[in-house]
Amino acid sequence: MGLYTKEIQNISDKSNESLFDFAVADDSKAEETAYSNYSYWRSTWRSFLKNRIAVFLLFMVVFIIGFTLIQPYLPSQKSPTEIYINPDTGMQDRNVAPNGEYWFGTNSIGQDLWSRIWEGTRTSLYIGFVVAMVEVIVGFTIGALWGFSRKLEVPFTQLYNIVDNIPTTIVLILMSYILRPSVSTIIIAMCITGWVEMARFLRNQIVILRDREYNLASKTLGTPGYRIILKNLLPYLISVIMLRMSLAVPFAIGAEVFLTYIGLGLPVSIPSLGNLINEGRVLMMSPDLRYQLIFPSIVLSAITIAFYIIGNSFADAADPKNHV
């Protein structure tokens, strides 16, 4: 029995020597196996490109923005503020229907509507983008501090309660009365309360994420708070930020149109979509002059719908849960 066991042991030792080799640690191979070519922004862009409608609208918005910038420098362009005189009659070219010279016609005092629409679009987009950037910067900063720091929770909550209980319409009207009506006045009025909703929403999201295991581990290892916010929390909030920013642009343009409607918007000397729509609204019941309302309304509607769809599509694409 003992001899049989010894033979089996010898066979096993020989098999082990022939079948197995000692493993050697190779740091370079370890790095190769740990490498991943995943990129958050590349994955986001690929997901966004799958929505063809959003991609088409994105190109349309880029085209509109680019055209508003280069339109004044194109040949055969008229001034948006100049009153044109008919050389044959010596009178103003008032309410001229669209033709070869005036592509979108003229308004009631003889100004070229084509140039005024693009000048007004440029003004309204400028207001919208500035307001959106301020809302994102202020809203994200306050929302991140409000949700991440327990010491700042009480003062920021009180600040939110005060600002949120002030109606936005009242703020817009008061600022228009206090300050001289201008582009900067409208921007300031919209920014006073515009950051509130974004700050509150981001605060709620950060409260949900801040106590998860990886954030607690980072805090235990001594990682600064701002780095945890930027590296651990921000990727989960990009979709929310982009959605709010995309909606802030049409909201700002709509607020400018509303202020103009109640007589507190930009001066008539500054073309804007609000001024153009308000001027066309007066002539809406006249079939021959209805084009003065239709053209600016089409531009405003196209921009508003495009930003809304693009914002929702990019928000879905930026959500890490949708990445593969």
mmCIF file of C-alpha atoms in Angstrom:
data_model
loop_
_atom_site.group_PDB
_atom_site.id
_atom_site.type_symbol
_atom_site.label_atom_id
_atom_site.label_comp_id
_atom_site.label_asym_id
_atom_site.label_seq_id
_atom_site.Cartn_x
_atom_site.Cartn_y
_atom_site.Cartn_z
ATOM 1 C CA MET A 1 0.000 0.000 0.000
ATOM 2 C CA GLY A 2 2.803 2.366 0.875
ATOM 3 C CA LEU A 3 4.681 1.545 -2.347
ATOM 4 C CA TYR A 4 1.551 2.267 -4.423
ATOM 5 C CA THR A 5 1.066 5.662 -2.733
ATOM 6 C CA LYS A 6 4.688 6.591 -3.346
ATOM 7 C CA GLU A 7 4.397 5.847 -7.093
ATOM 8 C CA ILE A 8 1.298 8.003 -7.371
ATOM 9 C CA GLN A 9 3.133 10.857 -5.635
ATOM 10 C CA ASN A 10 6.049 10.596 -8.109
ATOM 11 C CA ILE A 11 3.678 10.662 -11.092
ATOM 12 C CA SER A 12 1.892 13.703 -9.644
ATOM 13 C CA ASP A 13 5.177 15.590 -9.118
ATOM 14 C CA LYS A 14 6.278 14.916 -12.694
ATOM 15 C CA SER A 15 2.886 16.042 -14.022
ATOM 16 C CA ASN A 16 3.044 19.260 -12.031
ATOM 17 C CA GLU A 17 6.537 20.020 -13.358
ATOM 18 C CA SER A 18 5.531 19.452 -16.952
ATOM 19 C CA LEU A 19 2.135 21.139 -16.919
ATOM 20 C CA PHE A 20 2.684 24.223 -14.767
ATOM 21 C CA ASP A 21 5.154 27.127 -14.816
ATOM 22 C CA PHE A 22 5.720 29.839 -12.262
ATOM 23 C CA ALA A 23 3.868 33.069 -13.113
ATOM 24 C CA VAL A 24 5.963 36.256 -13.351
ATOM 25 C CA ALA A 25 4.392 39.647 -12.606
ATOM 26 C CA ASP A 26 4.642 42.060 -15.552
ATOM 27 C CA ASP A 27 3.623 45.644 -14.822
ATOM 28 C CA SER A 28 3.347 46.615 -18.500
ATOM 29 C CA LYS A 29 0.903 43.764 -19.199
ATOM 30 C CA ALA A 30 -1.139 44.753 -16.160
ATOM 31 C CA GLU A 31 -1.494 48.298 -17.507
ATOM 32 C CA GLU A 32 -2.578 46.996 -20.900
ATOM 33 C CA THR A 33 -5.326 44.844 -19.443
ATOM 34 C CA ALA A 34 -6.550 47.728 -17.236
ATOM 35 C CA TYR A 35 -6.740 50.214 -20.121
ATOM 36 C CA SER A 36 -10.179 51.391 -21.285
ATOM 37 C CA ASN A 37 -10.849 53.639 -24.269
ATOM 38 C CA TYR A 38 -14.138 54.880 -22.795
ATOM 39 C CA SER A 39 -14.662 58.631 -23.046
ATOM 40 C CA TYR A 40 -17.666 60.271 -21.422
ATOM 41 C CA TRP A 41 -17.988 63.084 -23.949
ATOM 42 C CA ARG A 42 -17.368 60.803 -26.953
ATOM 43 C CA SER A 43 -20.036 58.415 -25.721
ATOM 44 C CA THR A 44 -22.396 61.354 -25.118
ATOM 45 C CA TRP A 45 -21.843 62.662 -28.636
ATOM 46 C CA ARG A 46 -22.426 59.219 -30.174
ATOM 47 C CA SER A 47 -25.681 58.849 -28.273
ATOM 48 C CA PHE A 48 -26.795 62.317 -29.367
ATOM 49 C CA LEU A 49 -26.053 61.608 -33.049
ATOM 50 C CA LYS A 50 -28.549 58.745 -32.996
ATOM 51 C CA ASN A 51 -31.394 61.285 -32.744
ATOM 52 C CA ARG A 52 -31.578 62.582 -36.315
ATOM 53 C CA ILE A 53 -34.212 65.207 -35.593
ATOM 54 C CA ALA A 54 -32.082 66.750 -32.841
ATOM 55 C CA VAL A 55 -29.006 66.691 -35.090
ATOM 56 C CA PHE A 56 -30.928 68.428 -37.878
ATOM 57 C CA LEU A 57 -32.213 71.087 -35.481
ATOM 58 C CA LEU A 58 -28.698 71.555 -34.094
ATOM 59 C CA PHE A 59 -27.386 72.302 -37.578
ATOM 60 C CA MET A 60 -30.331 74.647 -38.126
ATOM 61 C CA VAL A 61 -29.585 76.580 -34.925
ATOM 62 C CA VAL A 62 -25.891 76.794 -35.791
ATOM 63 C CA PHE A 63 -26.829 78.076 -39.239
ATOM 64 C CA ILE A 64 -29.200 80.695 -37.793
ATOM 65 C CA ILE A 65 -26.587 81.893 -35.295
ATOM 66 C CA GLY A 66 -23.885 82.018 -37.943
ATOM 67 C CA PHE A 67 -26.129 83.819 -40.414
ATOM 68 C CA THR A 68 -27.156 86.459 -37.874
ATOM 69 C CA LEU A 69 -23.457 87.220 -37.352
ATOM 70 C CA ILE A 70 -22.473 87.515 -41.017
ATOM 71 C CA GLN A 71 -25.731 88.948 -42.404
ATOM 72 C CA PRO A 72 -24.780 92.646 -42.000
ATOM 73 C CA TYR A 73 -21.583 92.051 -44.018
ATOM 74 C CA LEU A 74 -23.267 90.320 -46.958
ATOM 75 C CA PRO A 75 -23.781 92.308 -50.199
ATOM 76 C CA SER A 76 -27.073 94.100 -50.919
ATOM 77 C CA GLN A 77 -28.067 94.223 -47.244
ATOM 78 C CA LYS A 78 -30.039 97.178 -45.960
ATOM 79 C CA SER A 79 -29.797 98.924 -42.596
ATOM 80 C CA PRO A 80 -32.289 97.689 -39.981
ATOM 81 C CA THR A 81 -32.860 101.203 -38.601
ATOM 82 C CA GLU A 82 -32.853 103.336 -41.748
ATOM 83 C CA ILE A 83 -36.154 104.631 -43.149
ATOM 84 C CA TYR A 84 -36.167 104.143 -46.913
ATOM 85 C CA ILE A 85 -37.691 106.680 -49.277
ATOM 86 C CA ASN A 86 -39.278 105.810 -52.591
ATOM 87 C CA PRO A 87 -37.342 107.739 -55.284
ATOM 88 C CA ASP A 88 -40.395 108.025 -57.523
ATOM 89 C CA THR A 89 -42.846 109.429 -54.985
ATOM 90 C CA GLY A 90 -40.420 110.936 -52.480
ATOM 91 C CA MET A 91 -42.386 109.275 -49.670
ATOM 92 C CA GLN A 92 -41.554 106.491 -47.244
ATOM 93 C CA ASP A 93 -41.754 102.909 -48.497
ATOM 94 C CA ARG A 94 -44.387 102.090 -45.911
ATOM 95 C CA ASN A 95 -45.900 98.594 -45.640
ATOM 96 C CA VAL A 96 -44.398 97.375 -48.897
ATOM 97 C CA ALA A 97 -45.179 93.686 -49.475
ATOM 98 C CA PRO A 98 -42.236 91.266 -49.900
ATOM 99 C CA ASN A 99 -40.587 91.757 -53.291
ATOM 100 C CA GLY A 100 -37.196 91.574 -54.983
ATOM 101 C CA GLU A 101 -35.860 94.664 -53.193
ATOM 102 C CA TYR A 102 -37.427 94.138 -49.769
ATOM 103 C CA TRP A 103 -37.331 90.367 -49.270
ATOM 104 C CA PHE A 104 -39.570 90.402 -46.176
ATOM 105 C CA GLY A 105 -41.285 93.703 -47.008
ATOM 106 C CA THR A 106 -41.179 96.888 -44.929
ATOM 107 C CA ASN A 107 -42.888 98.038 -41.756
ATOM 108 C CA SER A 108 -45.217 100.955 -41.152
ATOM 109 C CA ILE A 109 -42.435 103.577 -41.288
ATOM 110 C CA GLY A 110 -40.442 102.187 -44.220
ATOM 111 C CA GLN A 111 -37.771 100.075 -42.532
ATOM 112 C CA ASP A 112 -36.523 96.873 -44.149
ATOM 113 C CA LEU A 113 -38.096 93.921 -42.327
ATOM 114 C CA TRP A 114 -35.487 91.381 -43.518
ATOM 115 C CA SER A 115 -32.630 93.251 -41.841
ATOM 116 C CA ARG A 116 -34.689 94.019 -38.751
ATOM 117 C CA ILE A 117 -35.605 90.358 -38.234
ATOM 118 C CA TRP A 118 -31.971 89.220 -38.304
ATOM 119 C CA GLU A 119 -30.854 92.130 -36.157
ATOM 120 C CA GLY A 120 -33.645 91.324 -33.707
ATOM 121 C CA THR A 121 -32.727 87.631 -33.720
ATOM 122 C CA ARG A 122 -29.140 88.557 -32.936
ATOM 123 C CA THR A 123 -30.249 90.747 -30.028
ATOM 124 C CA SER A 124 -32.650 88.156 -28.593
ATOM 125 C CA LEU A 125 -30.123 85.324 -28.888
ATOM 126 C CA TYR A 126 -27.520 87.456 -27.150
ATOM 127 C CA ILE A 127 -29.908 88.083 -24.261
ATOM 128 C CA GLY A 128 -30.834 84.397 -24.105
ATOM 129 C CA PHE A 129 -27.251 83.075 -24.085
ATOM 130 C CA VAL A 130 -26.026 85.572 -21.489
ATOM 131 C CA VAL A 131 -28.952 84.814 -19.176
ATOM 132 C CA ALA A 132 -28.448 81.068 -19.656
ATOM 133 C CA MET A 133 -24.722 81.266 -18.835
ATOM 134 C CA VAL A 134 -25.339 83.346 -15.704
ATOM 135 C CA GLU A 135 -28.077 80.962 -14.561
ATOM 136 C CA VAL A 136 -25.817 77.946 -15.047
ATOM 137 C CA ILE A 137 -22.804 79.458 -13.281
ATOM 138 C CA VAL A 138 -24.722 80.957 -10.350
ATOM 139 C CA GLY A 139 -27.218 78.102 -10.107
ATOM 140 C CA PHE A 140 -24.563 75.382 -10.166
ATOM 141 C CA THR A 141 -22.300 77.171 -7.675
ATOM 142 C CA ILE A 142 -25.067 77.842 -5.161
ATOM 143 C CA GLY A 143 -26.720 74.459 -5.721
ATOM 144 C CA ALA A 144 -23.445 72.554 -5.259
ATOM 145 C CA LEU A 145 -22.526 74.405 -2.059
ATOM 146 C CA TRP A 146 -26.097 74.181 -0.786
ATOM 147 C CA GLY A 147 -26.286 70.437 -1.272
ATOM 148 C CA PHE A 148 -22.721 69.411 -0.359
ATOM 149 C CA SER A 149 -22.003 71.591 2.672
ATOM 150 C CA ARG A 150 -24.240 70.994 5.679
ATOM 151 C CA LYS A 151 -23.030 74.243 7.272
ATOM 152 C CA LEU A 152 -24.413 76.319 4.399
ATOM 153 C CA GLU A 153 -27.732 74.506 4.178
ATOM 154 C CA VAL A 154 -29.660 76.834 6.515
ATOM 155 C CA PRO A 155 -28.516 80.207 5.064
ATOM 156 C CA PHE A 156 -28.990 79.027 1.470
ATOM 157 C CA THR A 157 -32.429 77.662 2.321
ATOM 158 C CA GLN A 158 -33.449 81.037 3.731
ATOM 159 C CA LEU A 159 -32.039 82.802 0.651
ATOM 160 C CA TYR A 160 -33.968 80.446 -1.603
ATOM 161 C CA ASN A 161 -37.231 81.031 0.292
ATOM 162 C CA ILE A 162 -36.845 84.797 -0.019
ATOM 163 C CA VAL A 163 -35.972 84.890 -3.723
ATOM 164 C CA ASP A 164 -38.409 82.161 -4.744
ATOM 165 C CA ASN A 165 -41.364 83.993 -3.196
ATOM 166 C CA ILE A 166 -40.731 87.049 -5.360
ATOM 167 C CA PRO A 167 -42.695 86.659 -8.632
ATOM 168 C CA THR A 168 -40.422 86.836 -11.652
ATOM 169 C CA THR A 169 -42.887 89.067 -13.479
ATOM 170 C CA ILE A 170 -42.799 91.633 -10.656
ATOM 171 C CA VAL A 171 -39.008 91.666 -10.733
ATOM 172 C CA LEU A 172 -38.969 92.199 -14.497
ATOM 173 C CA ILE A 173 -41.482 95.051 -14.253
ATOM 174 C CA LEU A 174 -39.736 96.769 -11.318
ATOM 175 C CA MET A 175 -36.292 96.565 -12.941
ATOM 176 C CA SER A 176 -37.706 97.991 -16.156
ATOM 177 C CA TYR A 177 -39.152 100.916 -14.174
ATOM 178 C CA ILE A 178 -36.074 101.507 -12.016
ATOM 179 C CA LEU A 179 -33.451 101.226 -14.744
ATOM 180 C CA ARG A 180 -33.499 102.645 -18.226
ATOM 181 C CA PRO A 181 -34.920 100.071 -20.685
ATOM 182 C CA SER A 182 -31.963 98.406 -22.396
ATOM 183 C CA VAL A 183 -30.435 95.021 -23.110
ATOM 184 C CA SER A 184 -28.455 95.074 -19.850
ATOM 185 C CA THR A 185 -31.589 95.922 -17.851
ATOM 186 C CA ILE A 186 -33.451 92.892 -19.197
ATOM 187 C CA ILE A 187 -30.457 90.636 -18.552
ATOM 188 C CA ILE A 188 -30.118 91.844 -14.944
ATOM 189 C CA ALA A 189 -33.846 91.454 -14.303
ATOM 190 C CA MET A 190 -33.899 87.879 -15.603
ATOM 191 C CA CYS A 191 -30.749 86.860 -13.741
ATOM 192 C CA ILE A 192 -32.016 88.021 -10.336
ATOM 193 C CA THR A 193 -34.415 85.092 -9.996
ATOM 194 C CA GLY A 194 -33.434 82.864 -12.929
ATOM 195 C CA TRP A 195 -30.870 80.813 -10.976
ATOM 196 C CA VAL A 196 -33.339 79.692 -8.271
ATOM 197 C CA GLU A 197 -34.884 76.659 -9.968
ATOM 198 C CA MET A 198 -31.557 75.285 -11.171
ATOM 199 C CA ALA A 199 -29.944 75.736 -7.737
ATOM 200 C CA ARG A 200 -32.833 73.947 -6.006
ATOM 201 C CA PHE A 201 -32.858 71.044 -8.443
ATOM 202 C CA LEU A 202 -29.082 70.578 -8.317
ATOM 203 C CA ARG A 203 -29.158 70.747 -4.531
ATOM 204 C CA ASN A 204 -31.686 67.903 -4.410
ATOM 205 C CA GLN A 205 -29.604 65.793 -6.775
ATOM 206 C CA ILE A 206 -26.388 66.394 -4.829
ATOM 207 C CA VAL A 207 -28.061 65.478 -1.525
ATOM 208 C CA ILE A 208 -28.949 62.119 -3.083
ATOM 209 C CA LEU A 209 -25.422 61.496 -4.390
ATOM 210 C CA ARG A 210 -23.159 63.011 -1.736
ATOM 211 C CA ASP A 211 -23.426 60.169 0.827
ATOM 212 C CA ARG A 212 -22.841 57.286 -1.542
ATOM 213 C CA GLU A 213 -19.971 54.913 -0.782
ATOM 214 C CA TYR A 214 -17.457 56.231 -3.302
ATOM 215 C CA ASN A 215 -17.982 59.822 -2.129
ATOM 216 C CA LEU A 216 -17.572 58.815 1.517
ATOM 217 C CA ALA A 217 -14.410 56.909 0.583
ATOM 218 C CA SER A 218 -13.020 59.939 -1.235
ATOM 219 C CA LYS A 219 -13.810 62.173 1.737
ATOM 220 C CA THR A 220 -12.163 59.689 4.143
ATOM 221 C CA LEU A 221 -9.004 59.681 2.013
ATOM 222 C CA GLY A 222 -8.802 63.463 2.315
ATOM 223 C CA THR A 223 -10.080 64.469 -1.135
ATOM 224 C CA PRO A 224 -11.072 68.178 -1.160
ATOM 225 C CA GLY A 225 -14.762 68.948 -1.413
ATOM 226 C CA TYR A 226 -14.476 70.860 -4.692
ATOM 227 C CA ARG A 227 -12.740 67.871 -6.310
ATOM 228 C CA ILE A 228 -15.493 65.505 -5.175
ATOM 229 C CA ILE A 229 -18.067 67.859 -6.666
ATOM 230 C CA LEU A 230 -16.244 68.208 -9.998
ATOM 231 C CA LYS A 231 -15.103 64.605 -10.412
ATOM 232 C CA ASN A 232 -17.737 62.505 -8.653
ATOM 233 C CA LEU A 233 -20.931 64.560 -8.811
ATOM 234 C CA LEU A 234 -20.659 66.730 -11.941
ATOM 235 C CA PRO A 235 -20.857 63.859 -14.499
ATOM 236 C CA TYR A 236 -24.238 62.861 -13.062
ATOM 237 C CA LEU A 237 -25.460 66.461 -13.261
ATOM 238 C CA ILE A 238 -24.339 67.350 -16.799
ATOM 239 C CA SER A 239 -27.642 66.200 -18.283
ATOM 240 C CA VAL A 240 -29.623 68.377 -15.869
ATOM 241 C CA ILE A 241 -27.387 71.406 -16.459
ATOM 242 C CA MET A 242 -27.575 71.114 -20.246
ATOM 243 C CA LEU A 243 -31.347 70.721 -20.144
ATOM 244 C CA ARG A 244 -31.801 73.781 -17.930
ATOM 245 C CA MET A 245 -29.399 75.815 -20.053
ATOM 246 C CA SER A 246 -31.138 74.898 -23.294
ATOM 247 C CA LEU A 247 -34.509 75.847 -21.821
ATOM 248 C CA ALA A 248 -33.166 79.104 -20.386
ATOM 249 C CA VAL A 249 -32.483 80.505 -23.876
ATOM 250 C CA PRO A 250 -36.079 80.318 -25.194
ATOM 251 C CA PHE A 251 -37.385 81.357 -21.762
ATOM 252 C CA ALA A 252 -35.269 84.529 -21.847
ATOM 253 C CA ILE A 253 -36.431 85.304 -25.377
ATOM 254 C CA GLY A 254 -40.044 84.731 -24.320
ATOM 255 C CA ALA A 255 -39.608 87.028 -21.312
ATOM 256 C CA GLU A 256 -38.253 89.741 -23.590
ATOM 257 C CA VAL A 257 -41.282 89.332 -25.863
ATOM 258 C CA PHE A 258 -43.596 89.559 -22.824
ATOM 259 C CA LEU A 259 -41.947 92.741 -21.546
ATOM 260 C CA THR A 260 -42.278 94.316 -24.962
ATOM 261 C CA TYR A 261 -45.937 93.288 -25.091
ATOM 262 C CA ILE A 262 -46.700 95.151 -21.848
ATOM 263 C CA GLY A 263 -44.645 98.153 -22.969
ATOM 264 C CA LEU A 264 -41.577 97.648 -20.755
ATOM 265 C CA GLY A 265 -39.229 95.951 -23.194
ATOM 266 C CA LEU A 266 -36.445 97.309 -25.349
ATOM 267 C CA PRO A 267 -36.822 100.677 -27.051
ATOM 268 C CA VAL A 268 -38.203 100.621 -30.583
ATOM 269 C CA SER A 269 -34.809 101.830 -31.813
ATOM 270 C CA ILE A 270 -33.275 98.460 -30.789
ATOM 271 C CA PRO A 271 -34.650 95.701 -33.046
ATOM 272 C CA SER A 272 -35.563 92.499 -31.208
ATOM 273 C CA LEU A 273 -37.978 89.650 -31.781
ATOM 274 C CA GLY A 274 -40.166 91.098 -29.049
ATOM 275 C CA ASN A 275 -40.393 94.473 -30.757
ATOM 276 C CA LEU A 276 -41.052 92.923 -34.163
ATOM 277 C CA ILE A 277 -43.813 90.620 -32.882
ATOM 278 C CA ASN A 278 -45.394 93.468 -30.930
ATOM 279 C CA GLU A 279 -45.407 95.656 -34.041
ATOM 280 C CA GLY A 280 -46.862 92.854 -36.145
ATOM 281 C CA ARG A 281 -49.519 92.075 -33.535
ATOM 282 C CA VAL A 282 -51.159 95.455 -34.136
ATOM 283 C CA LEU A 283 -51.498 94.632 -37.859
ATOM 284 C CA MET A 284 -52.608 91.033 -37.376
ATOM 285 C CA MET A 285 -56.205 91.668 -38.489
ATOM 286 C CA SER A 286 -55.121 93.159 -41.819
ATOM 287 C CA PRO A 287 -54.509 90.331 -44.345
ATOM 288 C CA ASP A 288 -52.195 92.464 -46.498
ATOM 289 C CA LEU A 289 -49.932 93.371 -43.539
ATOM 290 C CA ARG A 290 -50.026 90.068 -41.679
ATOM 291 C CA TYR A 291 -46.565 89.168 -43.010
ATOM 292 C CA GLN A 292 -45.070 91.589 -40.458
ATOM 293 C CA LEU A 293 -46.191 89.204 -37.707
ATOM 294 C CA ILE A 294 -45.710 85.906 -39.547
ATOM 295 C CA PHE A 295 -41.991 86.228 -40.376
ATOM 296 C CA PRO A 296 -40.679 87.084 -36.876
ATOM 297 C CA SER A 297 -43.077 84.556 -35.327
ATOM 298 C CA ILE A 298 -41.665 81.783 -37.537
ATOM 299 C CA VAL A 299 -38.099 82.646 -36.504
ATOM 300 C CA LEU A 300 -39.038 82.786 -32.813
ATOM 301 C CA SER A 301 -40.961 79.500 -32.978
ATOM 302 C CA ALA A 302 -38.149 77.722 -34.830
ATOM 303 C CA ILE A 303 -35.541 78.814 -32.273
ATOM 304 C CA THR A 304 -37.726 77.939 -29.284
ATOM 305 C CA ILE A 305 -38.713 74.481 -30.529
ATOM 306 C CA ALA A 306 -35.168 73.682 -31.669
ATOM 307 C CA PHE A 307 -33.597 74.547 -28.318
ATOM 308 C CA TYR A 308 -36.217 72.545 -26.457
ATOM 309 C CA ILE A 309 -35.721 69.381 -28.534
ATOM 310 C CA ILE A 310 -31.927 69.715 -28.601
ATOM 311 C CA GLY A 311 -31.808 70.222 -24.843
ATOM 312 C CA ASN A 312 -33.929 67.170 -24.099
ATOM 313 C CA SER A 313 -31.982 64.996 -26.533
ATOM 314 C CA PHE A 314 -28.601 66.082 -25.194
ATOM 315 C CA ALA A 315 -29.782 65.580 -21.621
ATOM 316 C CA ASP A 316 -30.719 61.990 -22.434
ATOM 317 C CA ALA A 317 -27.416 61.436 -24.242
ATOM 318 C CA ALA A 318 -25.396 62.898 -21.362
ATOM 319 C CA ASP A 319 -26.968 60.589 -18.793
ATOM 320 C CA PRO A 320 -24.283 57.977 -17.908
ATOM 321 C CA LYS A 321 -27.030 55.346 -17.542
ATOM 322 C CA ASN A 322 -27.565 55.489 -21.315
ATOM 323 C CA HIS A 323 -23.890 54.906 -22.140
ATOM 324 C CA VAL A 324 -22.690 51.474 -23.228
#
